[in-house]
Tab-separated table of C-alpha atoms in Angstrom:
chain	number	residue	atom	x	y	z
A	62	MET	CA	185.134	-1.808	-76.318
A	63	THR	CA	185.971	0.978	-73.775
A	64	VAL	CA	188.890	-0.309	-71.492
A	65	SER	CA	188.528	0.976	-67.858
A	66	THR	CA	190.694	1.223	-64.933
A	67	PHE	CA	190.123	-0.894	-61.804
A	68	SER	CA	191.331	-0.393	-58.279
A	69	VAL	CA	191.243	-2.328	-54.989
A	70	LEU	CA	189.167	-1.999	-52.026
A	71	LEU	CA	188.942	-4.205	-48.950
A	72	SER	CA	186.172	-6.471	-47.803
A	73	GLN	CA	184.255	-5.793	-44.726
A	74	SER	CA	184.930	-8.562	-41.891
A	75	CYS	CA	181.114	-9.489	-40.665
A	76	GLU	CA	179.430	-12.843	-41.323
A	77	ILE	CA	175.749	-13.736	-41.553
A	78	LYS	CA	174.966	-17.282	-40.500
A	79	PRO	CA	171.604	-18.838	-40.555
A	80	VAL	CA	172.292	-20.734	-37.271
A	81	SER	CA	175.101	-19.937	-34.578
A	82	ASN	CA	178.314	-20.762	-34.888
A	83	PRO	CA	181.015	-20.081	-32.294
A	84	ASN	CA	183.938	-20.798	-34.743
A	85	ILE	CA	184.135	-18.039	-37.031
A	86	GLU	CA	187.112	-17.304	-39.165
A	87	SER	CA	188.452	-13.906	-39.601
A	88	ILE	CA	189.999	-12.640	-42.814
A	89	SER	CA	193.826	-12.207	-42.863
A	90	GLN	CA	195.333	-8.802	-43.072
A	91	VAL	CA	196.950	-7.276	-46.366
A	92	GLN	CA	200.054	-5.400	-46.357
A	93	ALA	CA	199.456	-1.725	-47.624
A	94	THR	CA	201.947	-0.038	-49.911
A	95	SER	CA	202.323	3.670	-50.874
A	96	SER	CA	201.610	2.996	-54.551
A	97	LYS	CA	198.409	3.256	-56.519
A	98	VAL	CA	196.727	-0.122	-57.139
A	99	CYS	CA	195.654	-0.110	-60.788
A	100	VAL	CA	194.851	-2.869	-63.331
A	101	ARG	CA	193.075	-2.414	-66.740
A	102	ILE	CA	190.080	-4.291	-67.703
A	103	LYS	CA	187.340	-4.819	-70.017
A	104	VAL	CA	183.821	-3.935	-68.042
A	105	ASN	CA	181.428	-5.924	-69.724
A	106	LYS	CA	180.140	-9.175	-68.421
A	107	LYS	CA	180.839	-11.301	-71.263
A	108	ASP	CA	184.674	-10.211	-71.013
A	109	ILE	CA	185.022	-11.139	-67.174
A	110	SER	CA	186.903	-14.054	-68.119
A	111	ASN	CA	189.550	-11.844	-69.907
A	112	ILE	CA	190.313	-9.786	-66.987
A	113	HIS	CA	193.073	-12.003	-65.464
A	114	GLY	CA	195.273	-12.002	-68.539
A	115	GLU	CA	195.574	-8.341	-68.440
A	116	SER	CA	195.964	-7.826	-64.856
A	117	SER	CA	198.496	-10.156	-64.112
A	118	ALA	CA	201.736	-8.159	-64.965
A	119	ALA	CA	200.184	-4.913	-62.988
A	120	ALA	CA	199.327	-7.256	-60.244
A	121	ILE	CA	203.073	-8.326	-59.672
A	122	LEU	CA	204.283	-4.834	-60.020
A	123	THR	CA	202.094	-3.542	-57.347
A	124	GLY	CA	202.855	-6.396	-55.060
A	125	PHE	CA	199.283	-7.907	-55.088
A	126	THR	CA	198.390	-11.116	-56.632
A	127	LYS	CA	195.570	-11.551	-58.844
A	128	GLU	CA	193.955	-13.558	-56.254
A	129	GLU	CA	194.041	-10.602	-53.634
A	130	ILE	CA	192.752	-8.290	-56.401
A	131	ASN	CA	189.708	-10.559	-56.917
A	132	PHE	CA	189.224	-10.634	-53.232
A	133	THR	CA	189.154	-6.982	-52.698
A	134	LYS	CA	186.857	-6.414	-55.994
A	135	MET	CA	184.359	-8.702	-54.165
A	136	GLY	CA	184.794	-7.037	-51.072
A	137	MET	CA	184.182	-3.655	-52.692
A	138	ILE	CA	180.973	-4.990	-54.266
A	139	ALA	CA	179.449	-6.422	-51.058
A	140	LEU	CA	180.139	-3.310	-48.994
A	141	ASN	CA	178.524	-0.872	-51.335
A	142	ILE	CA	176.347	-2.208	-53.825
A	143	LEU	CA	174.753	-5.419	-52.237
A	144	ALA	CA	174.206	-3.684	-49.113
A	145	ASP	CA	172.735	-0.778	-50.876
A	146	ALA	CA	170.295	-2.954	-52.769
A	147	LEU	CA	169.056	-4.945	-49.501
A	148	TYR	CA	168.764	-1.468	-47.886
A	149	ASP	CA	166.642	0.120	-50.514
A	150	LEU	CA	164.327	-3.066	-50.743
A	151	LEU	CA	163.831	-2.857	-46.911
A	152	LYS	CA	162.662	0.899	-47.198
A	153	GLN	CA	159.804	-0.158	-49.297
A	154	ASP	CA	158.391	-2.548	-46.456
A	155	LYS	CA	159.506	-0.910	-43.304
A	156	ALA	CA	159.258	2.377	-41.983
A	157	ASN	CA	161.602	4.400	-39.507
A	158	LEU	CA	164.903	2.517	-40.707
A	159	ARG	CA	168.189	3.466	-39.426
A	160	PRO	CA	170.610	5.507	-41.578
A	161	ARG	CA	172.353	3.520	-44.387
A	162	SER	CA	175.475	4.229	-42.968
A	163	ASP	CA	174.596	2.378	-39.528
A	164	CYS	CA	173.461	-0.727	-41.869
A	165	ASP	CA	175.386	-3.805	-43.147
A	166	ILE	CA	174.525	-7.006	-44.822
A	167	THR	CA	174.410	-8.685	-41.425
A	168	ASN	CA	171.409	-6.680	-39.912
A	169	LEU	CA	169.831	-6.024	-43.354
A	170	TYR	CA	169.550	-9.617	-43.911
A	171	SER	CA	167.892	-10.356	-40.504
A	172	GLU	CA	165.419	-7.510	-41.049
A	173	HIS	CA	164.408	-8.917	-44.320
A	174	ARG	CA	164.063	-12.512	-42.725
A	175	LYS	CA	162.091	-11.292	-39.727
A	176	LEU	CA	159.601	-9.391	-42.219
A	177	ASN	CA	159.475	-12.676	-44.185
A	178	LYS	CA	157.802	-10.937	-47.042
A	179	HIS	CA	160.301	-12.227	-49.846
A	180	ILE	CA	160.570	-15.889	-49.152
A	181	PRO	CA	163.324	-17.655	-50.970
A	182	SER	CA	162.191	-20.655	-53.129
A	183	ASN	CA	163.644	-23.102	-50.735
A	184	SER	CA	162.949	-21.175	-47.650
A	185	TRP	CA	165.760	-19.200	-45.476
A	186	GLY	CA	169.110	-20.065	-44.822
A	187	GLY	CA	169.979	-22.207	-48.109
A	188	SER	CA	173.292	-23.061	-49.494
A	189	TRP	CA	174.554	-22.652	-53.013
A	190	GLN	CA	173.759	-26.232	-53.599
A	191	THR	CA	170.161	-25.753	-52.859
A	192	ILE	CA	169.500	-22.592	-54.820
A	193	ARG	CA	168.976	-23.259	-58.517
A	194	ASN	CA	169.747	-20.961	-61.441
A	195	THR	CA	166.136	-20.899	-62.127
A	196	ASP	CA	165.345	-19.479	-58.612
A	197	ILE	CA	165.121	-15.951	-59.493
A	198	ALA	CA	162.635	-14.635	-56.777
A	199	ILE	CA	163.915	-11.472	-54.694
A	200	GLY	CA	164.164	-13.886	-51.623
A	201	ASP	CA	166.589	-16.108	-53.508
A	202	ASP	CA	168.820	-13.105	-54.363
A	203	ILE	CA	168.932	-11.909	-50.657
A	204	GLU	CA	170.035	-15.606	-49.867
A	205	ARG	CA	172.962	-15.276	-52.593
A	206	ILE	CA	173.882	-11.915	-51.142
A	207	ARG	CA	174.155	-13.707	-47.820
A	208	LEU	CA	176.173	-16.401	-49.238
A	209	THR	CA	178.298	-14.147	-51.100
A	210	ARG	CA	179.192	-12.007	-47.782
A	211	ASN	CA	179.792	-15.472	-45.792
A	212	GLU	CA	182.043	-17.038	-48.599
A	213	LEU	CA	184.327	-13.854	-47.959
A	214	GLN	CA	184.075	-14.185	-44.278
A	215	HIS	CA	184.886	-17.799	-44.247
A	216	SER	CA	188.030	-17.403	-46.352
A	217	ARG	CA	191.204	-18.262	-44.421
A	218	ILE	CA	193.516	-16.086	-46.640
A	219	PHE	CA	192.867	-12.922	-48.517
A	220	LYS	CA	192.558	-14.435	-51.661
A	221	LEU	CA	189.754	-15.419	-54.158
A	222	GLU	CA	190.753	-17.923	-57.076
A	223	ASP	CA	189.847	-16.939	-60.670
A	224	LYS	CA	187.645	-19.653	-61.473
A	225	ARG	CA	185.306	-18.551	-58.320
A	226	PHE	CA	185.648	-14.914	-59.026
A	227	ILE	CA	184.359	-15.207	-62.477
A	228	GLU	CA	181.464	-17.283	-61.270
A	229	LEU	CA	180.500	-14.637	-58.494
A	230	CYS	CA	180.900	-11.751	-60.809
A	231	ASN	CA	178.120	-13.466	-63.123
A	232	ILE	CA	175.948	-14.374	-60.390
A	233	LEU	CA	176.147	-10.539	-58.989
A	234	SER	CA	175.700	-9.245	-62.352
A	235	ASP	CA	172.500	-10.883	-62.626
A	236	ILE	CA	171.326	-10.230	-59.343
A	237	LEU	CA	171.966	-6.513	-59.577
A	238	LYS	CA	170.024	-6.230	-62.822
A	239	ARG	CA	166.945	-7.982	-61.092
A	240	PHE	CA	167.352	-5.474	-58.159
A	241	ASP	CA	167.486	-2.604	-60.590
A	242	HIS	CA	164.138	-3.619	-62.035
A	243	HIS	CA	162.614	-4.165	-58.697
A	244	ASN	CA	163.974	-1.238	-56.733
A	245	ILE	CA	164.187	1.238	-59.389
A	246	PRO	CA	167.059	3.077	-57.731
A	247	ARG	CA	167.878	6.442	-58.732
A	248	ARG	CA	171.205	5.344	-60.273
A	249	LEU	CA	171.361	1.678	-61.343
A	250	TYR	CA	173.511	-0.779	-59.274
A	251	THR	CA	174.765	-2.042	-62.420
A	252	ASP	CA	176.275	1.265	-63.284
A	253	GLU	CA	177.824	1.338	-59.941
A	254	LEU	CA	179.107	-2.068	-60.411
A	255	ASN	CA	181.059	-0.715	-63.593
A	256	ASP	CA	182.027	2.346	-61.597
A	257	ILE	CA	183.901	0.024	-58.970
A	258	LEU	CA	185.841	-1.935	-61.594
A	259	ALA	CA	186.738	1.515	-63.022
A	260	LYS	CA	187.625	3.062	-59.913
A	261	THR	CA	191.292	3.769	-58.688
A	262	ILE	CA	192.010	3.866	-55.125
A	263	SER	CA	195.251	4.443	-53.235
A	264	ALA	CA	196.866	1.432	-50.995
A	265	GLU	CA	196.660	3.940	-48.064
A	266	GLU	CA	192.916	3.947	-48.623
A	267	VAL	CA	192.649	0.164	-48.629
A	268	LYS	CA	194.679	-0.047	-45.532
A	269	SER	CA	192.341	2.826	-43.684
A	270	ILE	CA	189.281	0.582	-44.572
A	271	GLU	CA	190.777	-2.533	-43.364
A	272	ASN	CA	191.612	-0.605	-39.939
A	273	ASP	CA	187.994	0.355	-39.756
A	274	ILE	CA	186.390	-3.038	-40.300
A	275	LEU	CA	189.097	-5.326	-38.798
A	276	GLY	CA	187.589	-7.550	-35.875
A	277	MET	CA	184.114	-6.307	-36.615
A	278	THR	CA	182.908	-10.037	-36.760
A	279	ILE	CA	179.252	-10.223	-36.078
A	280	GLU	CA	177.284	-13.560	-35.772
A	281	VAL	CA	173.390	-13.640	-36.027
A	282	GLU	CA	171.266	-16.596	-34.801
A	283	ILE	CA	167.891	-17.036	-36.246
A	284	GLU	CA	165.699	-19.508	-34.863
A	285	HIS	CA	163.735	-21.825	-37.470
């Protein structure tokens, strides 16, 4: 099995809420270093549980913990692939969209909910507890993307524990397979996921992304 190289990217600091909440927590900052952040992993889904044993030594040497690396992986997936999937889906249902660079998960979720075409099995604004494994409609996956994004936003610290990281990796892998089938993108989202896991990025680039998105906390209030 091919072993690839993984690198770190920072999560975007915005939040989607199905109802208004004035007490939005922000993600703590990460200290950047001048070194390259690089961890060797196996990229197949079935090998996700093996990532952390291989990454421990590298994480310590670079000054990042495994939990910080987990969080940055999730941020990279959310910023790039999940938002792409929502945007490509919206293009099928709405004309005259803003450019992709002007859209994030916050406003894309809002647009899908306003259109009300892909209705989740348990309606809009659900929780992880109300979405069952058997709920695999497009609307259910839109909700899963919102919940993933909010989970990053709600984190008080820039860390994601191994157990939850593996759970989210498995959930998002399944989501992207379904979006590959529905959207038929020019390049498969699952291939892009593997690229993210293999990419090496400098700590300076991580810090640059952090500075670009720091403080951009957005709240969306939607009436039921």
